[in-house]
Coordinates of C-alpha atoms in Angstrom, one line a residue:
M8 CA 147.7 107.3 126.4
A9 CA 145.3 107.3 123.6
A10 CA 142.6 109.9 123.9
L11 CA 139.6 108.6 122.1
I12 CA 136.7 110.9 121.7
A13 CA 133.1 109.7 121.4
S14 CA 130.7 111.4 119.1
A15 CA 127.2 112.2 120.4
L16 CA 125.6 108.9 119.4
T17 CA 122.0 107.8 119.5
I18 CA 122.0 104.0 119.7
P19 CA 118.6 102.2 119.1
P20 CA 117.9 98.8 120.5
A21 CA 118.4 95.6 118.5
G22 CA 115.5 94.9 116.2
S23 CA 114.8 98.6 115.5
S24 CA 114.8 99.9 111.9
S25 CA 118.4 101.3 112.2
L26 CA 121.4 100.4 114.2
S27 CA 123.5 103.1 112.7
A28 CA 124.8 105.8 115.0
T29 CA 123.4 109.2 114.2
L30 CA 125.0 112.5 115.2
S31 CA 122.7 114.6 117.4
A32 CA 122.8 117.3 120.0
F33 CA 122.6 115.7 123.4
P34 CA 120.0 117.3 125.6
P35 CA 121.1 119.0 128.8
F36 CA 121.0 117.0 132.0
S37 CA 117.9 119.0 133.1
A38 CA 116.0 117.4 130.3
F39 CA 116.3 114.0 132.0
G40 CA 115.0 112.6 135.2
T41 CA 111.3 111.9 134.8
T42 CA 111.6 108.2 134.1
A43 CA 114.3 105.6 134.7
D44 CA 116.7 104.7 131.8
G45 CA 119.3 102.0 131.3
F46 CA 118.6 98.6 132.7
A47 CA 116.1 100.0 135.2
S48 CA 113.9 100.8 132.2
V49 CA 113.7 97.3 130.8
S50 CA 110.5 95.3 131.0
A51 CA 111.3 92.0 132.7
L52 CA 110.5 89.8 135.6
G53 CA 106.9 91.0 135.5
Q54 CA 107.8 94.6 135.9
N55 CA 107.4 97.2 133.2
G56 CA 110.4 99.4 133.9
T57 CA 110.9 101.2 137.3
T58 CA 108.1 103.4 138.5
G59 CA 108.6 103.4 142.2
G60 CA 105.7 104.7 144.2
T61 CA 103.8 106.1 141.3
G62 CA 100.1 105.9 141.9
G63 CA 100.5 105.9 145.7
S64 CA 100.1 108.7 148.2
V65 CA 102.7 111.4 148.6
V66 CA 104.0 111.7 152.2
T67 CA 106.7 113.8 153.8
A68 CA 109.2 112.4 156.4
A69 CA 110.9 114.9 158.7
T70 CA 111.7 112.6 161.5
T71 CA 113.4 109.2 161.8
A72 CA 110.2 107.5 163.0
Q73 CA 108.2 108.8 160.1
F74 CA 110.8 107.8 157.6
L75 CA 111.3 104.3 158.8
D76 CA 107.5 103.8 159.0
Y77 CA 106.9 105.0 155.4
I78 CA 109.7 103.0 153.7
S79 CA 108.5 99.8 155.4
R80 CA 104.8 100.0 154.4
P81 CA 103.6 97.5 151.8
E82 CA 101.7 99.9 149.5
P83 CA 103.1 102.2 146.8
L84 CA 104.3 105.5 148.4
I85 CA 106.2 108.6 147.3
V86 CA 108.3 109.4 150.4
Q87 CA 109.6 113.0 150.4
V88 CA 112.5 113.5 152.8
S89 CA 112.8 116.9 154.5
G90 CA 116.1 117.9 156.2
T91 CA 118.4 115.6 158.0
I92 CA 117.3 112.2 159.2
T93 CA 119.6 110.1 161.4
L94 CA 119.2 106.3 160.9
P95 CA 119.9 104.4 164.2
T96 CA 122.4 101.5 164.3
G97 CA 120.1 99.2 166.4
S98 CA 120.2 95.5 165.8
R99 CA 120.7 95.8 162.0
D100 CA 124.1 97.6 162.0
G101 CA 122.3 100.7 160.8
M102 CA 120.7 99.0 157.7
H103 CA 117.0 99.7 157.3
P104 CA 114.8 97.7 154.9
V105 CA 112.9 99.4 152.0
A106 CA 109.7 97.7 150.8
S107 CA 108.7 97.4 147.2
D108 CA 107.0 100.1 145.2
K109 CA 108.6 103.1 146.8
T110 CA 110.0 106.4 145.6
I111 CA 112.3 108.1 148.1
V112 CA 113.2 111.6 147.1
G113 CA 114.8 114.5 148.9
L114 CA 113.2 117.9 149.0
G115 CA 115.5 120.7 147.8
S116 CA 119.2 120.3 148.2
T117 CA 119.5 119.6 151.9
A118 CA 117.8 116.2 152.4
R119 CA 120.2 113.9 154.1
L120 CA 120.3 110.4 155.6
T121 CA 123.2 109.9 158.0
G122 CA 124.4 107.3 160.4
G123 CA 122.9 104.3 158.7
G124 CA 122.0 102.9 155.3
L125 CA 119.1 101.5 153.2
H126 CA 118.7 97.8 152.7
I127 CA 116.9 96.7 149.6
G128 CA 116.2 93.0 149.6
L129 CA 115.2 89.9 151.5
P130 CA 117.6 88.4 154.1
A131 CA 120.7 86.8 152.6
S132 CA 120.4 83.1 151.9
D133 CA 122.8 80.9 149.8
R134 CA 120.0 78.3 149.5
I135 CA 117.9 80.5 147.2
T136 CA 119.3 80.4 143.6
S137 CA 116.4 81.8 141.6
P138 CA 114.2 84.9 142.0
P139 CA 111.6 84.3 144.7
A140 CA 108.0 85.6 144.2
D141 CA 108.4 88.1 147.0
A142 CA 111.7 89.6 145.8
V143 CA 111.9 93.3 146.6
H144 CA 111.4 95.4 143.5
N145 CA 110.5 98.7 141.9
I146 CA 112.3 101.3 144.0
I147 CA 113.5 104.8 143.1
I148 CA 116.0 106.7 145.3
R149 CA 116.8 110.3 144.3
N150 CA 118.2 113.6 145.4
L151 CA 119.5 112.5 148.8
S152 CA 122.8 112.8 150.5
F153 CA 124.0 109.7 152.3
D154 CA 126.9 109.7 154.8
G155 CA 128.3 108.2 157.9
A156 CA 126.8 104.7 157.6
T157 CA 128.3 102.0 159.9
D158 CA 127.9 99.5 157.0
D159 CA 126.8 100.2 153.4
L160 CA 125.1 103.4 152.4
I161 CA 122.8 101.4 150.1
N162 CA 122.8 97.6 149.8
V163 CA 120.8 95.8 147.1
Q164 CA 120.6 92.0 147.4
M165 CA 118.7 88.7 147.1
F166 CA 117.2 89.1 143.6
S167 CA 115.9 92.6 144.1
H168 CA 115.1 94.1 140.7
H169 CA 114.2 97.3 139.0
I170 CA 116.0 99.8 141.2
W171 CA 116.9 103.3 140.1
I172 CA 119.5 105.3 142.1
D173 CA 119.8 108.8 140.7
H174 CA 121.1 112.2 141.5
N175 CA 122.4 111.4 145.0
D176 CA 125.6 112.2 147.0
F177 CA 127.5 109.4 148.7
S178 CA 130.3 109.8 151.2
D179 CA 132.0 108.4 154.3
G180 CA 130.3 105.0 154.5
D181 CA 132.0 102.2 156.5
D182 CA 131.7 99.7 153.7
G183 CA 130.1 100.0 150.2
A184 CA 128.4 103.1 148.9
V185 CA 126.0 101.2 146.6
D186 CA 126.5 97.4 146.6
V187 CA 124.4 95.3 144.2
K188 CA 124.7 91.5 144.8
R189 CA 123.1 88.1 145.2
G190 CA 121.2 87.8 142.0
S191 CA 119.8 91.4 141.9
D192 CA 119.0 92.7 138.4
F193 CA 117.8 95.5 136.2
V194 CA 119.4 98.4 138.1
T195 CA 120.5 101.9 137.0
V196 CA 122.9 104.1 139.0
S197 CA 123.0 107.5 137.4
W198 CA 124.1 111.1 137.9
N199 CA 125.5 110.5 141.5
R200 CA 128.5 112.0 143.1
F201 CA 130.8 109.6 145.1
H202 CA 133.5 111.2 147.2
D203 CA 135.4 110.8 150.5
H204 CA 134.8 107.0 150.2
D205 CA 136.9 103.9 149.7
K206 CA 135.0 100.9 148.5
T207 CA 132.4 102.5 146.2
L208 CA 130.4 100.1 144.0
L209 CA 130.5 96.3 144.5
L210 CA 128.7 94.3 141.9
G211 CA 128.6 90.6 142.7
H212 CA 128.9 89.1 146.2
D213 CA 132.0 87.0 146.0
D214 CA 134.0 84.5 143.8
D215 CA 131.9 81.5 145.0
N216 CA 128.5 83.0 144.3
A217 CA 128.0 82.1 140.6
A218 CA 124.7 80.1 141.4
Q219 CA 123.0 83.4 142.3
D220 CA 124.8 85.9 140.2
R221 CA 125.6 84.4 136.8
G222 CA 123.1 85.6 134.2
R223 CA 121.9 88.4 136.4
L224 CA 123.4 91.6 137.9
R225 CA 122.6 93.7 134.8
V226 CA 123.4 97.2 135.9
T227 CA 123.9 100.5 134.1
Y228 CA 126.3 103.1 135.5
H229 CA 126.2 106.4 133.7
H230 CA 127.0 110.1 134.3
N231 CA 128.4 109.5 137.8
Y232 CA 131.2 111.6 139.3
F233 CA 133.8 109.4 140.9
D234 CA 135.4 112.3 142.8
A235 CA 138.5 110.7 144.3
S236 CA 136.4 107.7 145.4
D237 CA 139.3 105.3 145.7
Q238 CA 138.3 101.9 144.3
R239 CA 135.5 99.7 143.1
N240 CA 134.0 102.1 140.6
P241 CA 132.6 99.4 140.1
R242 CA 134.2 96.0 141.0
V243 CA 132.3 93.3 139.0
R244 CA 131.9 89.6 139.2
F245 CA 129.8 87.3 137.0
A246 CA 127.5 90.0 135.6
E247 CA 126.8 90.5 131.9
P248 CA 126.3 93.0 130.4
V249 CA 127.4 95.8 132.7
H250 CA 127.2 99.2 131.0
V251 CA 129.5 101.9 132.2
Y252 CA 129.3 105.1 130.2
N253 CA 129.9 108.8 130.4
N254 CA 131.2 108.7 133.9
Y255 CA 133.9 111.1 135.2
Y256 CA 136.7 109.5 137.1
R257 CA 139.1 111.8 139.0
D258 CA 142.0 110.7 141.3
N259 CA 141.1 107.0 141.8
S260 CA 143.3 104.0 142.4
Y261 CA 141.2 102.1 139.9
G262 CA 138.1 102.6 137.9
V263 CA 136.4 99.3 136.7
A264 CA 137.5 95.8 137.5
S265 CA 135.8 92.9 135.6
T266 CA 136.4 89.5 137.1
M267 CA 135.0 86.0 137.2
D268 CA 134.0 86.1 133.5
A269 CA 131.9 89.2 134.0
G270 CA 131.2 91.2 130.8
V271 CA 131.6 95.0 130.9
V272 CA 131.1 97.6 128.2
L273 CA 133.1 100.7 129.1
E274 CA 132.5 103.7 126.8
G275 CA 132.6 107.4 126.6
N276 CA 134.1 107.9 130.0
Y277 CA 136.8 110.4 131.1
F278 CA 139.6 109.2 133.3
H279 CA 141.9 111.8 134.9
S280 CA 144.7 110.7 137.2
V281 CA 143.5 107.1 137.6
N282 CA 146.1 104.5 138.2
N283 CA 144.2 101.7 136.5
P284 CA 141.2 102.8 134.5
G285 CA 140.0 99.4 133.6
R286 CA 141.1 95.9 134.6
V287 CA 140.3 92.3 133.7
D288 CA 143.3 90.7 135.5
F289 CA 142.6 91.6 139.1
S290 CA 141.7 88.8 141.5
G291 CA 139.9 85.6 140.8
D292 CA 139.2 84.5 137.2
L293 CA 139.7 86.9 134.4
G294 CA 136.7 89.0 133.4
R295 CA 135.8 90.5 130.0
L296 CA 135.8 94.2 129.0
V297 CA 135.1 96.0 125.8
E298 CA 136.3 99.6 125.7
R299 CA 135.6 102.3 123.2
D300 CA 135.8 106.1 122.9
N301 CA 137.2 106.7 126.4
V302 CA 139.6 109.5 127.3
L303 CA 142.7 108.8 129.5
V304 CA 144.6 111.8 131.0
E305 CA 147.6 111.3 133.3
C306 CA 146.7 107.7 133.9
N307 CA 149.5 105.1 134.7
H308 CA 148.1 102.2 132.8
P309 CA 145.9 101.6 129.7
I310 CA 142.5 100.0 129.9
E311 CA 142.8 96.2 129.8
T312 CA 140.4 94.5 127.3
R313 CA 139.2 91.0 126.7
G314 CA 136.0 90.1 124.9
P315 CA 133.4 89.7 123.5
V316 CA 130.6 91.2 125.7
V317 CA 126.9 91.3 125.0
E318 CA 126.0 94.8 123.8
P319 CA 123.7 96.9 126.1
R320 CA 121.7 98.0 123.0
T321 CA 120.4 94.4 123.0
Y322 CA 118.2 95.6 125.9
Y323 CA 117.7 99.4 125.6
A324 CA 118.5 102.5 123.5
Y325 CA 120.9 105.1 124.9
T326 CA 122.6 108.4 124.0
L327 CA 126.2 109.3 124.6
H328 CA 127.9 112.6 125.3
R329 CA 131.2 113.0 123.7
A330 CA 133.8 111.9 126.2
A331 CA 135.6 115.2 126.1
E332 CA 132.5 116.9 127.4
V333 CA 132.2 114.6 130.4
P334 CA 134.4 116.7 132.8
T335 CA 132.1 119.6 132.3
V336 CA 128.7 118.0 132.0
V337 CA 129.0 115.4 134.8
P338 CA 130.1 117.7 137.7
A339 CA 127.5 120.2 136.7
G340 CA 124.7 117.7 136.7
A341 CA 125.6 115.0 139.2
G342 CA 124.5 115.0 142.8
V343 CA 121.7 116.6 144.8
G344 CA 119.7 119.7 144.1
K345 CA 120.0 119.2 140.3
L346 CA 116.8 117.5 139.3

């Protein structure tokens, strides 16, 4: 397998004075985390980046009742989570809705949501094919452990937009860890650890959902630790561009699958003992995937490619670690207690 090593690149957005890559020292992970990056940082759909509950009151939830009350309120709120909160199954199969303009952040390294998951979005409807005025938006979820959900750990759907999911730990959910579907857009999933989980990241509802999903589902996945999470890291339909960079993959059946004419840019990742690091011939129609500067170690197949794909730099600037640094940098910085 070819082992292609990325330099530390600073890539400006299209239209800036220079599109040339410049060598630079990448700041440590502790230098990041005050504002959303990637697609969650883009000004679109009437939202100037992702700010969550900024400007609202700061409240602390230490019980299930407090937590469910705070996340459902209509006003901006910064909801601090203290200790373990058990989410009941109830009539929603354990999925609990989050209202717009919320920051949900764990205190310390022990904040945990268990037994259920968070639902970001309006009720599912195939009849709605463009973003409604009341789409859920502007949500930040950070520094929380999620486990034991009877459905998804986090589900984002129905044209929800500007969502930042950062520095969390996900394990042992019954379905997806973080699913993004049904026209949702401008999402960043960064610096999370996924482990002891099967179907990790679904992006795109199903093969028949082009009416909602095509031209949307723009998501950035960066600096995540796929720690033996088996599959769907992510599994993509229709979306373009999807940006997958500087993630550490270890002991997975497959990394990224791009299908149904989705467009994925896969760069600066490190794959160790991954059967299929990247696929475009998977199920349904072929997808598209551009790969560059990835490292493959003890992998059984090369990365499948098919292009072209819209470049993420069309939307935002970003900085890459060298791929060889990823196995050190990502486990050190991903997960809870590391903000």
